CSV table of C-alpha atoms in Angstrom, one decimal:
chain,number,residue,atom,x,y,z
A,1,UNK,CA,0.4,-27.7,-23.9
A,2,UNK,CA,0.7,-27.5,-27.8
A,3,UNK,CA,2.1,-24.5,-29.4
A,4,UNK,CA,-0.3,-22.6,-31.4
A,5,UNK,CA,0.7,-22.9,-35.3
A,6,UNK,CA,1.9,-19.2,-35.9
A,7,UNK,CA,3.5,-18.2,-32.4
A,8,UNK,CA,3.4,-14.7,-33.4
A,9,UNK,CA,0.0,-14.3,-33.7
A,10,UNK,CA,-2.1,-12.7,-31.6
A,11,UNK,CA,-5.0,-14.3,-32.4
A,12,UNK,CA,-3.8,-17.7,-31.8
A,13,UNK,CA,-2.4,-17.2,-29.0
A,14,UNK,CA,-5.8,-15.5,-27.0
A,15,UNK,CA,-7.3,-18.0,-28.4
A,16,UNK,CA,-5.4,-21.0,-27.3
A,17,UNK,CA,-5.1,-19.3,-23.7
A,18,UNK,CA,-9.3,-19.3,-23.9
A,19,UNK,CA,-9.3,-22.6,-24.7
A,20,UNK,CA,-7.3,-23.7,-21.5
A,21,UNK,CA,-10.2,-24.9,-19.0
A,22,UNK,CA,-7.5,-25.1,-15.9
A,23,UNK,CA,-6.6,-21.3,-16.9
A,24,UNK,CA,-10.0,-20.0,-17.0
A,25,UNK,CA,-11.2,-21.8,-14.1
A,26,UNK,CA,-7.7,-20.0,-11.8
A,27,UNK,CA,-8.5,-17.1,-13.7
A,28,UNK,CA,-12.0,-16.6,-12.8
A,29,UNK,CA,-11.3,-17.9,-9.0
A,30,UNK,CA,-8.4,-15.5,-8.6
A,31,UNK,CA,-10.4,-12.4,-10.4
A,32,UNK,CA,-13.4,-13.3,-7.8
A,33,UNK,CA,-11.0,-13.5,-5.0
A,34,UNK,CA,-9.6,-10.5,-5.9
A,35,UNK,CA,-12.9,-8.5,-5.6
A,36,UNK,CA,-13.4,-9.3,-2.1
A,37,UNK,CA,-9.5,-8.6,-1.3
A,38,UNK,CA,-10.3,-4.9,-2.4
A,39,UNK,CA,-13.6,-4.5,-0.3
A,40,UNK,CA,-11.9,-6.6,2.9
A,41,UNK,CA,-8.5,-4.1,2.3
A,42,UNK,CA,-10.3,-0.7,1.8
A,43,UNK,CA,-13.1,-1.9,4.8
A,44,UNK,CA,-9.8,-2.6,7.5
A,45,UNK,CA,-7.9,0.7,6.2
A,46,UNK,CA,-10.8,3.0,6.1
A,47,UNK,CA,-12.0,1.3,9.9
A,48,UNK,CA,-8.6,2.1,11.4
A,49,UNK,CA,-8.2,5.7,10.1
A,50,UNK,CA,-11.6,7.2,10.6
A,51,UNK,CA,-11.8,5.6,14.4
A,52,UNK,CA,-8.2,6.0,15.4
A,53,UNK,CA,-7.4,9.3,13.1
A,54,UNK,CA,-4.3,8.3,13.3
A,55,UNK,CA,-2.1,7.5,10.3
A,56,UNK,CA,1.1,6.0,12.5
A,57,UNK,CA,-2.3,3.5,13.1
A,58,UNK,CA,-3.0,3.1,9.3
A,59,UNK,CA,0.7,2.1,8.4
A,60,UNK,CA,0.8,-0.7,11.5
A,61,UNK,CA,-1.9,-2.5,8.8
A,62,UNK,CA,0.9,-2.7,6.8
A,63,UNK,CA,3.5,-3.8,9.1
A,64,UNK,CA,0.8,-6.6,10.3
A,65,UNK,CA,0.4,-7.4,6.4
A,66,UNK,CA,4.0,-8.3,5.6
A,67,UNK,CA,5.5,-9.4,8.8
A,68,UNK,CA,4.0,-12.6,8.1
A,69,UNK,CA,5.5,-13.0,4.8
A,70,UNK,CA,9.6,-11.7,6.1
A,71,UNK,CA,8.9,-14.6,9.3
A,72,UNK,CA,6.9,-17.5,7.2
A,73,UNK,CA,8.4,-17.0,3.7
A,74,UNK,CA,11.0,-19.1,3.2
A,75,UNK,CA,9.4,-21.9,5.2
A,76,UNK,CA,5.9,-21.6,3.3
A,77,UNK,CA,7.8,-22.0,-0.2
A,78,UNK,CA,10.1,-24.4,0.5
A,79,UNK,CA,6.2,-26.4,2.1
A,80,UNK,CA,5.2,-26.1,-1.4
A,81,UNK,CA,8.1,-27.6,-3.0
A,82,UNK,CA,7.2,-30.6,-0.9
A,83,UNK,CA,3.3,-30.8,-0.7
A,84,UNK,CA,0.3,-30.9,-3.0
A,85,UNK,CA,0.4,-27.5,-4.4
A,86,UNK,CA,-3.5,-28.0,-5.1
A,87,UNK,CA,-4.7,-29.0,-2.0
A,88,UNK,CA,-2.9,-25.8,-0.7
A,89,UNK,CA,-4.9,-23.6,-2.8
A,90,UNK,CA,-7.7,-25.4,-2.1
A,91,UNK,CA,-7.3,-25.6,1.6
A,92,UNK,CA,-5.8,-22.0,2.2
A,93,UNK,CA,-8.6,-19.7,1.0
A,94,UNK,CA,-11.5,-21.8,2.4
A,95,UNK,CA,-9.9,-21.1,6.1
A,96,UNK,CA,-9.5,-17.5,4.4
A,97,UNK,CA,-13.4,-17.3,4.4
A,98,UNK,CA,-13.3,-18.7,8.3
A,99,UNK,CA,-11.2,-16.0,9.1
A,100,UNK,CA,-12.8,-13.3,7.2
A,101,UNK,CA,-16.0,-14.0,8.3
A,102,UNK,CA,-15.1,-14.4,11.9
A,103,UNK,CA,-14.0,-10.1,11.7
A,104,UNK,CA,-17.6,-10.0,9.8
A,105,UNK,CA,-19.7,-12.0,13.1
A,106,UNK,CA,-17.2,-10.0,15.4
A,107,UNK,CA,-17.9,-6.4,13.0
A,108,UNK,CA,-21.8,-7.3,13.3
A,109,UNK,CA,-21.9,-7.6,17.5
A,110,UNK,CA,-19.8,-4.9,18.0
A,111,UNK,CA,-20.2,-1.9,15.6
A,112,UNK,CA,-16.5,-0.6,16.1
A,113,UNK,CA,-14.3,-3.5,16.4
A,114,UNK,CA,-10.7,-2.5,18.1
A,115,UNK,CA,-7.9,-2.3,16.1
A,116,UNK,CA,-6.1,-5.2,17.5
A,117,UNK,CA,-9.0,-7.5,16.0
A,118,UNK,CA,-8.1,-6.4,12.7
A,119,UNK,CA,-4.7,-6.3,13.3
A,120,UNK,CA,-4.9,-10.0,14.4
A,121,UNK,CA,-7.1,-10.8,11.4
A,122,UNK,CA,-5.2,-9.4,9.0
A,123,UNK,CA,-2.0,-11.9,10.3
A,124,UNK,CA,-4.3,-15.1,10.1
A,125,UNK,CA,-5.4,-14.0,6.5
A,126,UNK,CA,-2.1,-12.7,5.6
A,127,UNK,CA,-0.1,-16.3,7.4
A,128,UNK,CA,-2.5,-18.3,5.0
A,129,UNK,CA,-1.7,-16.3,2.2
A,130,UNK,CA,2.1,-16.6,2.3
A,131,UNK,CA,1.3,-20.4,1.3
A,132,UNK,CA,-1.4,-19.5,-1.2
A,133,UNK,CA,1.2,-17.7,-3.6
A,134,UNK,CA,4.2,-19.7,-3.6
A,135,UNK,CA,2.0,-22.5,-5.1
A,136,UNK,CA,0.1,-20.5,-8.0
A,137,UNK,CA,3.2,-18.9,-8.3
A,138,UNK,CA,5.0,-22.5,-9.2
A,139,UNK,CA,2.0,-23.5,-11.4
A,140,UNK,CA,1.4,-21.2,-13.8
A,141,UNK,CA,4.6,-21.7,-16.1
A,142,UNK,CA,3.3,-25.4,-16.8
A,143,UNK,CA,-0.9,-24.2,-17.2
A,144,UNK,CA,-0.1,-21.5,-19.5
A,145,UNK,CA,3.4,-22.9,-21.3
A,146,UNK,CA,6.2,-20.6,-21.1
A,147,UNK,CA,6.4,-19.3,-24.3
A,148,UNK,CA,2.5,-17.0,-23.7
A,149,UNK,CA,3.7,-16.6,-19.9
A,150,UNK,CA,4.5,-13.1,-20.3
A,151,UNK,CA,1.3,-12.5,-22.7
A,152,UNK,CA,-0.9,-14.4,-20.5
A,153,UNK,CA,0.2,-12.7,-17.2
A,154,UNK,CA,-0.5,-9.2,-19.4
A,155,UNK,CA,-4.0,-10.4,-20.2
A,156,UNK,CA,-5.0,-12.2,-16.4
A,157,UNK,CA,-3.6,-8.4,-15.1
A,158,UNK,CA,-5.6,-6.5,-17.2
A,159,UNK,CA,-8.9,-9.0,-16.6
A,160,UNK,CA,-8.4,-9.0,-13.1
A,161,UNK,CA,-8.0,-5.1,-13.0
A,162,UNK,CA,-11.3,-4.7,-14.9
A,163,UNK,CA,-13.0,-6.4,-11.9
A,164,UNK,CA,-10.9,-4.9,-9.4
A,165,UNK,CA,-11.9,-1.2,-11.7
A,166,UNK,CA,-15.6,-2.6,-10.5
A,167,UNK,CA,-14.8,-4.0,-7.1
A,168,UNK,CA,-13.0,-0.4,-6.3
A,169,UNK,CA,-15.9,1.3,-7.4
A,170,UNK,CA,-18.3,-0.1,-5.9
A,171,UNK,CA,-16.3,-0.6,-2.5
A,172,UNK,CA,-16.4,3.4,-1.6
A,173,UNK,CA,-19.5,3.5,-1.8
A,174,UNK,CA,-20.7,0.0,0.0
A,175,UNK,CA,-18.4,1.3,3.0
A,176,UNK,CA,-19.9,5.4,2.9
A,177,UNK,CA,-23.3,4.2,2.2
A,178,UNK,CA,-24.2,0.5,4.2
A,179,UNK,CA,-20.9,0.0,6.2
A,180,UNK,CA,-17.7,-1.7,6.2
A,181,UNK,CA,-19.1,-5.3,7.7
A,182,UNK,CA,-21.2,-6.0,3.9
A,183,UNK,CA,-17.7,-5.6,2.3
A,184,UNK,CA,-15.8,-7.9,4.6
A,185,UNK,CA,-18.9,-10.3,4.3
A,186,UNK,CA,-18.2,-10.0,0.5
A,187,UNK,CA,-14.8,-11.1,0.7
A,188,UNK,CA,-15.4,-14.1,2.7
A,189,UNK,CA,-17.6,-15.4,0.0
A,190,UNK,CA,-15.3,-14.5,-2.6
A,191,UNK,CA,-12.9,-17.0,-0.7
A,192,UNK,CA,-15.0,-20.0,-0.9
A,193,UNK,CA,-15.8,-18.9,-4.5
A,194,UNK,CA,-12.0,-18.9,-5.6
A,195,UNK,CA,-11.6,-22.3,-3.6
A,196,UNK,CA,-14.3,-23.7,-5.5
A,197,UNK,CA,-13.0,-22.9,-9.3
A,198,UNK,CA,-9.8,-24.5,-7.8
A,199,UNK,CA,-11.4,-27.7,-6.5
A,200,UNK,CA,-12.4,-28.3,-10.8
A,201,UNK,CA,-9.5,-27.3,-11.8
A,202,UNK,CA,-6.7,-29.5,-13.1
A,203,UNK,CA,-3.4,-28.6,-11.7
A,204,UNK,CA,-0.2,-30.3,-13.5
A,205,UNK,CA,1.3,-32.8,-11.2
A,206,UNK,CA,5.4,-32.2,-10.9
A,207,UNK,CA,7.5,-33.8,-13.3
A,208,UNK,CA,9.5,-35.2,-11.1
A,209,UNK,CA,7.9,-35.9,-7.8
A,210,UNK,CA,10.2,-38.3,-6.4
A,211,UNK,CA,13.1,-35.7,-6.1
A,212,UNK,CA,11.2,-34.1,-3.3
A,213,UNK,CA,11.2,-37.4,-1.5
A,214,UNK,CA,14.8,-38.0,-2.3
A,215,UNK,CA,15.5,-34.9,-0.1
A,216,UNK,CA,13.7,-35.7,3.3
A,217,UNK,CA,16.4,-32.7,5.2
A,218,UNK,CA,13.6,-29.6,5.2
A,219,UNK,CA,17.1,-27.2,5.9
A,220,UNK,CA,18.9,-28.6,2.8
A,221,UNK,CA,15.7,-28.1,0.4
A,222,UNK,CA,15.8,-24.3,2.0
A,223,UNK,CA,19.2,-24.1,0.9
A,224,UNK,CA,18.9,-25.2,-2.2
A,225,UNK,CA,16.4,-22.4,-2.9
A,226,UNK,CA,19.4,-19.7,-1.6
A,227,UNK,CA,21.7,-21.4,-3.7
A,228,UNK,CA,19.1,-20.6,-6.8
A,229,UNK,CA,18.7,-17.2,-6.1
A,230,UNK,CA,22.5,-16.3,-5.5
A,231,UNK,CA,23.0,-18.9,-9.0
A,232,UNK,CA,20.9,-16.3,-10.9
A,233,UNK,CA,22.4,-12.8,-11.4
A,234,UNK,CA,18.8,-11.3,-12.5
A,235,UNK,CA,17.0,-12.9,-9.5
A,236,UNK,CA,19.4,-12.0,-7.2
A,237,UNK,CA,19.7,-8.4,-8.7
A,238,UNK,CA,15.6,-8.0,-8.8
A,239,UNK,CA,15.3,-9.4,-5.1
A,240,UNK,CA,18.0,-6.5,-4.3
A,241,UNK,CA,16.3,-3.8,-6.6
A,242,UNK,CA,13.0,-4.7,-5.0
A,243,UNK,CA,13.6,-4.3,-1.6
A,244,UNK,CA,14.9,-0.9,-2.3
A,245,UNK,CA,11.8,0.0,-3.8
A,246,UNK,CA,10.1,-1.0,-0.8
A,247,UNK,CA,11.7,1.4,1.5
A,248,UNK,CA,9.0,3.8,0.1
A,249,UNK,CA,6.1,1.3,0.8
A,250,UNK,CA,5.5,3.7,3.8
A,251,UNK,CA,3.1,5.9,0.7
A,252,UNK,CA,0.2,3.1,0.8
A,253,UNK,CA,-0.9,2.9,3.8
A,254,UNK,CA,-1.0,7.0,3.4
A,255,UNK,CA,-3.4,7.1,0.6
A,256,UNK,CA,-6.3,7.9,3.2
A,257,UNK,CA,-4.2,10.7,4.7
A,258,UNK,CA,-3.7,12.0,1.3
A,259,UNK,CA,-7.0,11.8,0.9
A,260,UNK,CA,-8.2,13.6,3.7
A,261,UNK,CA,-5.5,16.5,3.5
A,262,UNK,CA,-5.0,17.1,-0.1
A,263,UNK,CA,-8.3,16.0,-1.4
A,264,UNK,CA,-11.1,17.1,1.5
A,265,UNK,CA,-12.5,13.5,0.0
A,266,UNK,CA,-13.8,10.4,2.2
A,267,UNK,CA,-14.2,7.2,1.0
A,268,UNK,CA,-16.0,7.2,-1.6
A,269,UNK,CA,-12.6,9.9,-3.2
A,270,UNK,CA,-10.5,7.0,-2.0
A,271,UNK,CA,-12.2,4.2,-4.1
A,272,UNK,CA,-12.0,6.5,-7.0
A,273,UNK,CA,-8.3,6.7,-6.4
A,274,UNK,CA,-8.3,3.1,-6.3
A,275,UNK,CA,-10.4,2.7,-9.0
A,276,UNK,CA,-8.2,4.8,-11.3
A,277,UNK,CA,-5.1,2.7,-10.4
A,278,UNK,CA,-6.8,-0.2,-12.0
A,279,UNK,CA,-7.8,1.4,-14.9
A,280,UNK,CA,-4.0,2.3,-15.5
A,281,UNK,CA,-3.0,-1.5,-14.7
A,282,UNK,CA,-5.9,-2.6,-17.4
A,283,UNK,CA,-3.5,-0.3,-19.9
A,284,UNK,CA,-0.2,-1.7,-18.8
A,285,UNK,CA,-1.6,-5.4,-18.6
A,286,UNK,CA,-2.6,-5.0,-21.8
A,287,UNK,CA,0.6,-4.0,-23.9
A,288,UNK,CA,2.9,-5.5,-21.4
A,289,UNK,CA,3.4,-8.0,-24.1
A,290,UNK,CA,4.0,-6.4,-26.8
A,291,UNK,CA,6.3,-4.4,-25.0
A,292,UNK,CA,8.6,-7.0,-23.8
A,293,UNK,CA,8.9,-8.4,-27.1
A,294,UNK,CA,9.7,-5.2,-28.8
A,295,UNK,CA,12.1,-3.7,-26.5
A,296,UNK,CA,13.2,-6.0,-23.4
A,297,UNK,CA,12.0,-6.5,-20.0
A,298,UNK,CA,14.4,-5.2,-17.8
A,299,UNK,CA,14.1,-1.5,-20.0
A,300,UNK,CA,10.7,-1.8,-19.4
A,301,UNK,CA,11.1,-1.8,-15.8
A,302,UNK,CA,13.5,1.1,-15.7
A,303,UNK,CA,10.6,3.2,-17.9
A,304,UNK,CA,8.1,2.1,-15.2
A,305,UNK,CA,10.3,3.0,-11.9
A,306,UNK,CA,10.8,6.3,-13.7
A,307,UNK,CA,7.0,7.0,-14.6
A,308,UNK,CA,6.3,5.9,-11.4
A,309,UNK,CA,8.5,8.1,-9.4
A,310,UNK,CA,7.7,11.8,-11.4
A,311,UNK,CA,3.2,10.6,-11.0
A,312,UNK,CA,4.3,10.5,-7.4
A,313,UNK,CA,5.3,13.7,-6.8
A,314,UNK,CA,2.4,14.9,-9.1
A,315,UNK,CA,0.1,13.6,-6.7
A,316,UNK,CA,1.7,14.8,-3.8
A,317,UNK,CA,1.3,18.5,-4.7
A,318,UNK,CA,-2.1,17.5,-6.4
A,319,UNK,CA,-5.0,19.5,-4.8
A,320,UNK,CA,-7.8,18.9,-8.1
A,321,UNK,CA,-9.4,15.5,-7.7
A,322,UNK,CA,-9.5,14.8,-11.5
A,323,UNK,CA,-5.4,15.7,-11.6
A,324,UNK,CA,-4.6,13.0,-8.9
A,325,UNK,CA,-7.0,10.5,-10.6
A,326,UNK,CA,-5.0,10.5,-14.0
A,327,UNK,CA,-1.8,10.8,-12.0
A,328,UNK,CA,-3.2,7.3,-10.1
A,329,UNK,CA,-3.6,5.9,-13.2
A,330,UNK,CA,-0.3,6.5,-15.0
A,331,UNK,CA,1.8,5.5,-11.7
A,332,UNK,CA,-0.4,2.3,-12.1
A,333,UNK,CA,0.5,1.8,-16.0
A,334,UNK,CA,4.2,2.1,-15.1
A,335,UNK,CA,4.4,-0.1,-12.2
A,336,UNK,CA,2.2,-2.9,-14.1
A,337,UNK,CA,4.7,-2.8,-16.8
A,338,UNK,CA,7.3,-3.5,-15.2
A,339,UNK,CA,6.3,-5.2,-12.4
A,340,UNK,CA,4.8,-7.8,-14.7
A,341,UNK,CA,8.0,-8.3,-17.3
A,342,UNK,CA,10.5,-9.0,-14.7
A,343,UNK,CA,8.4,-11.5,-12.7
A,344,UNK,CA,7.5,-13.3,-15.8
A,345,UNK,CA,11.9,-13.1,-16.6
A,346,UNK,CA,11.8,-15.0,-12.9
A,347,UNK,CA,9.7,-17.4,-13.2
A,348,UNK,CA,10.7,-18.4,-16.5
A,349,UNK,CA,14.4,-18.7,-15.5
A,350,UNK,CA,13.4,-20.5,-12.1
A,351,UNK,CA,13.0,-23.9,-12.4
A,352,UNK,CA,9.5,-25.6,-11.4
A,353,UNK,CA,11.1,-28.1,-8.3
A,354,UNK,CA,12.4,-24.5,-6.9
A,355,UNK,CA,9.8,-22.1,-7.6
A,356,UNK,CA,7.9,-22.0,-4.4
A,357,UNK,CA,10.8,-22.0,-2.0
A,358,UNK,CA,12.3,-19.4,-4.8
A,359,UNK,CA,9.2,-17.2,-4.3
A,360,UNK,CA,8.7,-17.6,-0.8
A,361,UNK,CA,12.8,-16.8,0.0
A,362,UNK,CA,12.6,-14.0,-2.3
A,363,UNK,CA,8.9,-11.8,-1.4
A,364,UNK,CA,10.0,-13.0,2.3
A,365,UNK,CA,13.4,-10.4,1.7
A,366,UNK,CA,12.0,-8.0,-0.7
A,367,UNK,CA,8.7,-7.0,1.7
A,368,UNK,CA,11.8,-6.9,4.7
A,369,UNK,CA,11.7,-3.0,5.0
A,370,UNK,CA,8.0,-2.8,4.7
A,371,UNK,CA,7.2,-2.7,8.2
A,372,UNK,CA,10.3,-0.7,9.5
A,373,UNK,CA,9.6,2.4,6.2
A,374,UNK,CA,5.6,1.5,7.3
A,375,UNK,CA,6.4,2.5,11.1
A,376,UNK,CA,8.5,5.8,10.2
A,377,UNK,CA,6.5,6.7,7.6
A,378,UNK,CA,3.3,7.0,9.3
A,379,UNK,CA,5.1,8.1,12.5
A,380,UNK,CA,6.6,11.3,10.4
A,381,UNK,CA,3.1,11.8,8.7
A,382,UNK,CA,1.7,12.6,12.3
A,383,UNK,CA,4.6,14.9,12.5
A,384,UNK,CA,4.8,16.6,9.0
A,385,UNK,CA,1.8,15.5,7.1
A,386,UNK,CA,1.4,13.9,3.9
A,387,UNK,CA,3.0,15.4,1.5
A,388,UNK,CA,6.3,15.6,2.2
A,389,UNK,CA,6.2,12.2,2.8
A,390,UNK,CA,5.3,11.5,-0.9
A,391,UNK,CA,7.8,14.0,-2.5
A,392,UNK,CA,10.4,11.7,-0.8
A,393,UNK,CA,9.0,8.8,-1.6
A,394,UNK,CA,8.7,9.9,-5.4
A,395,UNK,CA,12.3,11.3,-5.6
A,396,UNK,CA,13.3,7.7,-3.9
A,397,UNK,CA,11.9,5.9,-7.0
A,398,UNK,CA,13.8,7.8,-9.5
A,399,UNK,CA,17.2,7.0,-7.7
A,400,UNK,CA,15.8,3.2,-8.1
A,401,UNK,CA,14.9,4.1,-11.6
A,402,UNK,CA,18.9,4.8,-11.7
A,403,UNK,CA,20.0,1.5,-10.1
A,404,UNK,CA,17.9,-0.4,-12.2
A,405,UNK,CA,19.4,1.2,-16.0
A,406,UNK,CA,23.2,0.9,-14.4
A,407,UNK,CA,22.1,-2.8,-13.4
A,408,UNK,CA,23.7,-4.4,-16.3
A,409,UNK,CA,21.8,-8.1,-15.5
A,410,UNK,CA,18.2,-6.4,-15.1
A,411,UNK,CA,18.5,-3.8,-18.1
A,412,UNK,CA,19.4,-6.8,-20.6
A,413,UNK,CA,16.6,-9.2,-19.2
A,414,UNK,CA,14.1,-10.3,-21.7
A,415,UNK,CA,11.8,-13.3,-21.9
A,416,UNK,CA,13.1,-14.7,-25.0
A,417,UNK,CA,16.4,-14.5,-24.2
A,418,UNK,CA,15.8,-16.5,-21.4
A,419,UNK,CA,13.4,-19.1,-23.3
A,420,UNK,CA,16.5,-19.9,-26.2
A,421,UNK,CA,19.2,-20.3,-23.4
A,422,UNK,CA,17.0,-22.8,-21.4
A,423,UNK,CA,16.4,-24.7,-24.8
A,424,UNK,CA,19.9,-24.7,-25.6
A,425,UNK,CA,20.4,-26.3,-22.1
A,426,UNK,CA,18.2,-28.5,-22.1
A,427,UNK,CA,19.0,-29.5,-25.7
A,428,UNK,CA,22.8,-30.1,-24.5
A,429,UNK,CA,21.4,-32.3,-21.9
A,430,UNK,CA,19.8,-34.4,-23.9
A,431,UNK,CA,22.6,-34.9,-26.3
A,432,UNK,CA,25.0,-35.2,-23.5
């Protein structure tokens, strides 16, 4: 893809982004798709804690919607390395829409399905989607160019958000006003939607194809995506950092709780929560850019764990609905910012024969205490309730917020850094 005349202009660079038909079309796919994720998520969450009141029941969704990702991980990404990365995409979210809409028959003959149904449903969707994300993951450096990676991941977060602000909105009250079945009926067709945009879409073919079939041995090809993470101090350091940030992943699947205690809100209070995390991810997508440039992307992420851990403990003691919605919002705008910064340093620094067995390696470790903090978490909020279960989870952030400024490899990451050493390299190469 041609580099715009004036790099550092804005303008040119929106514009050449608009311009990209394979962008727009994944763009619009993944914005749709992303609609019907937050009605089918909200529908299962809401489903299992009004009928089971039970919040140990709520966090087992989350145990069920990573346990895929620690088991098939490493084996989905290192697939993707070896397959057609567009067929994948293709393939993966029109069996998405079978699934979905299998819950949606089984939600319409029985009224309350049981929560081992969803359970169940949410693994098939889940299993499907641990080889959905390896391969846009390992794409979108070559669509986009590398150079607008970090801009263009700021601008498809804050797009996306926009329709997820809608899709949150209008999900609450779907749920409190026609039932849960209409949104997971929504997100099956959002499926087939997003596997349509992809069908038109023209993904780059590898550079190098025949390297995969130089390396028939599946277990060496998973190796050699260990040996890439351990070769890279900020990968390896973000893959440790992240999984520490995950033992308080035991808050989300609270939210309702928090809801209910804090908040005397239903769901309708719950979408608005949702819908106020968007908005702040619209802000943070939106200057994530500009930020990275002006002051680094690892510093970026320690600002956002930081943010993120004191709007946590806001919320927590939070008892005014309009309080907790701009304290949503700000935890969002942190997390975006950093969140999208360092996975833009990654992918940059991976290269593209390793990116999906890089990805899939790497979210399989990170999401590894998800379902163990998920299982205390919602065990103890039976126990103790809500809120103390946030004020720990807040005060755990900010001793992540620690790690990640004494991290020497993470608080010097930034994009162009990264961008002249890899030209240097490749330069050398060539002369060599």
């Amino acid at each position: 893809m041609s580099s715009p005349s004036n790099p550092d202009s804005k303008g040119s660079i929106y514009l050449q982004l608009l311009k990209n038909r394979t962008l727009m079309l994944l763009w619009s796919g993944g914005t749709i798709s992303m609609i019907g994720d937050i009605f089918f998520n909200m529908a299962v969450v809401w489903i299992v804690y009004t009928h089971s009141q039970s919040l140990l029941q709520t966090a087992l969704i989350q145990v069920v919607w990573h346990l895929d990702r620690i088991l098939l991980g490493p084996i989905a990404g290192t697939l993707v390395d070896r397959w057609d990365r567009k067929k994948i995409m293709v393939v993966t979210n029109i069996f998405s829409a079978i699934v979905v809409g299998i819950l949606a028959v089984t939600m319409i003959g029985w009224e309350h399905p049981s929560s081992i149904i969803i359970f169940i449903t949410v693994i098939l969707l889940n299993s499907l989607s641990t080889f959905l994300m390896p391969a846009q993951y390992s794409i979108m450096p070559e669509v986009i160019g590398k150079e607008h990676l970090t801009t263009a991941t700021g601008i498809f977060t804050s797009i996306s958000r926009v329709a997820a602000l809608v899709g949150s909105s209008v999900a609450g009250v779907v749920i409190a006003m026609v039932g849960s079945v209409w949104a997971v009926i929504g997100n099956s067709i959002s499926f087939l939607v997003a596997a349509a945009c992809i069908t038109f879409a023209r993904i780059p073919k590898r550079k190098e194809p025949s390297s995969i079939k130089k390396k028939p041995q599946f277990r060496r090809d998973l190796v050699e995506g260990w040996q890439v993470i351990s070769d890279q101090p900020v990968v390896k350091s973000m893959v440790i950092l992240t999984i520490l940030v995950n033992v308080a992943s035991f808050m989300n699947p609270l939210l309702p709780g928090l809801v209910d205690q804090q908040l005397n809100g239903d769901a309708s209070i719950l979408g608005m929560l949702q819908s106020a995390f968007v908005i702040g991810a619209i802000g943070g997508g939106a200057v994530t850019g500009p930020l990275e440039r002006s002051i680094g992307a690892g510093r970026l992420l320690g600002f956002s764990l930081g943010i993120t851990s004191m709007t946590i403990i806001g919320m927590a003691l939070s008892t005014w609905t309009p309080l907790s919605l701009s304290l949503m919002a700000l935890r969002s705008f942190g997390m975006t910012i950093g969140i999208v910064a360092m996975g833009t340093v990654i992918q940059v620094l991976v290269p593209e024969e390793y990116r999906g067995r890089v990805w899939g390696i790497s979210s399989s470790l990170s999401v590894i205490a998800i379902p163990v903090s998920s299982l205390i978490g919602g065990w103890l909020a039976d126990l103790l309730g809500v809120v103390p279960l946030f004020i720990a989870g807040g005060v755990w952030y900010l001793g992540c917020c620690g790690v990640a400024w004494l991290n020497r490899h993470i608080r010097t990451a930034r994009i162009s850094n990264v961008t002249q050493e890899k030209s240097i390299a490749e330069e050398e190469a060539v002369g060599g």
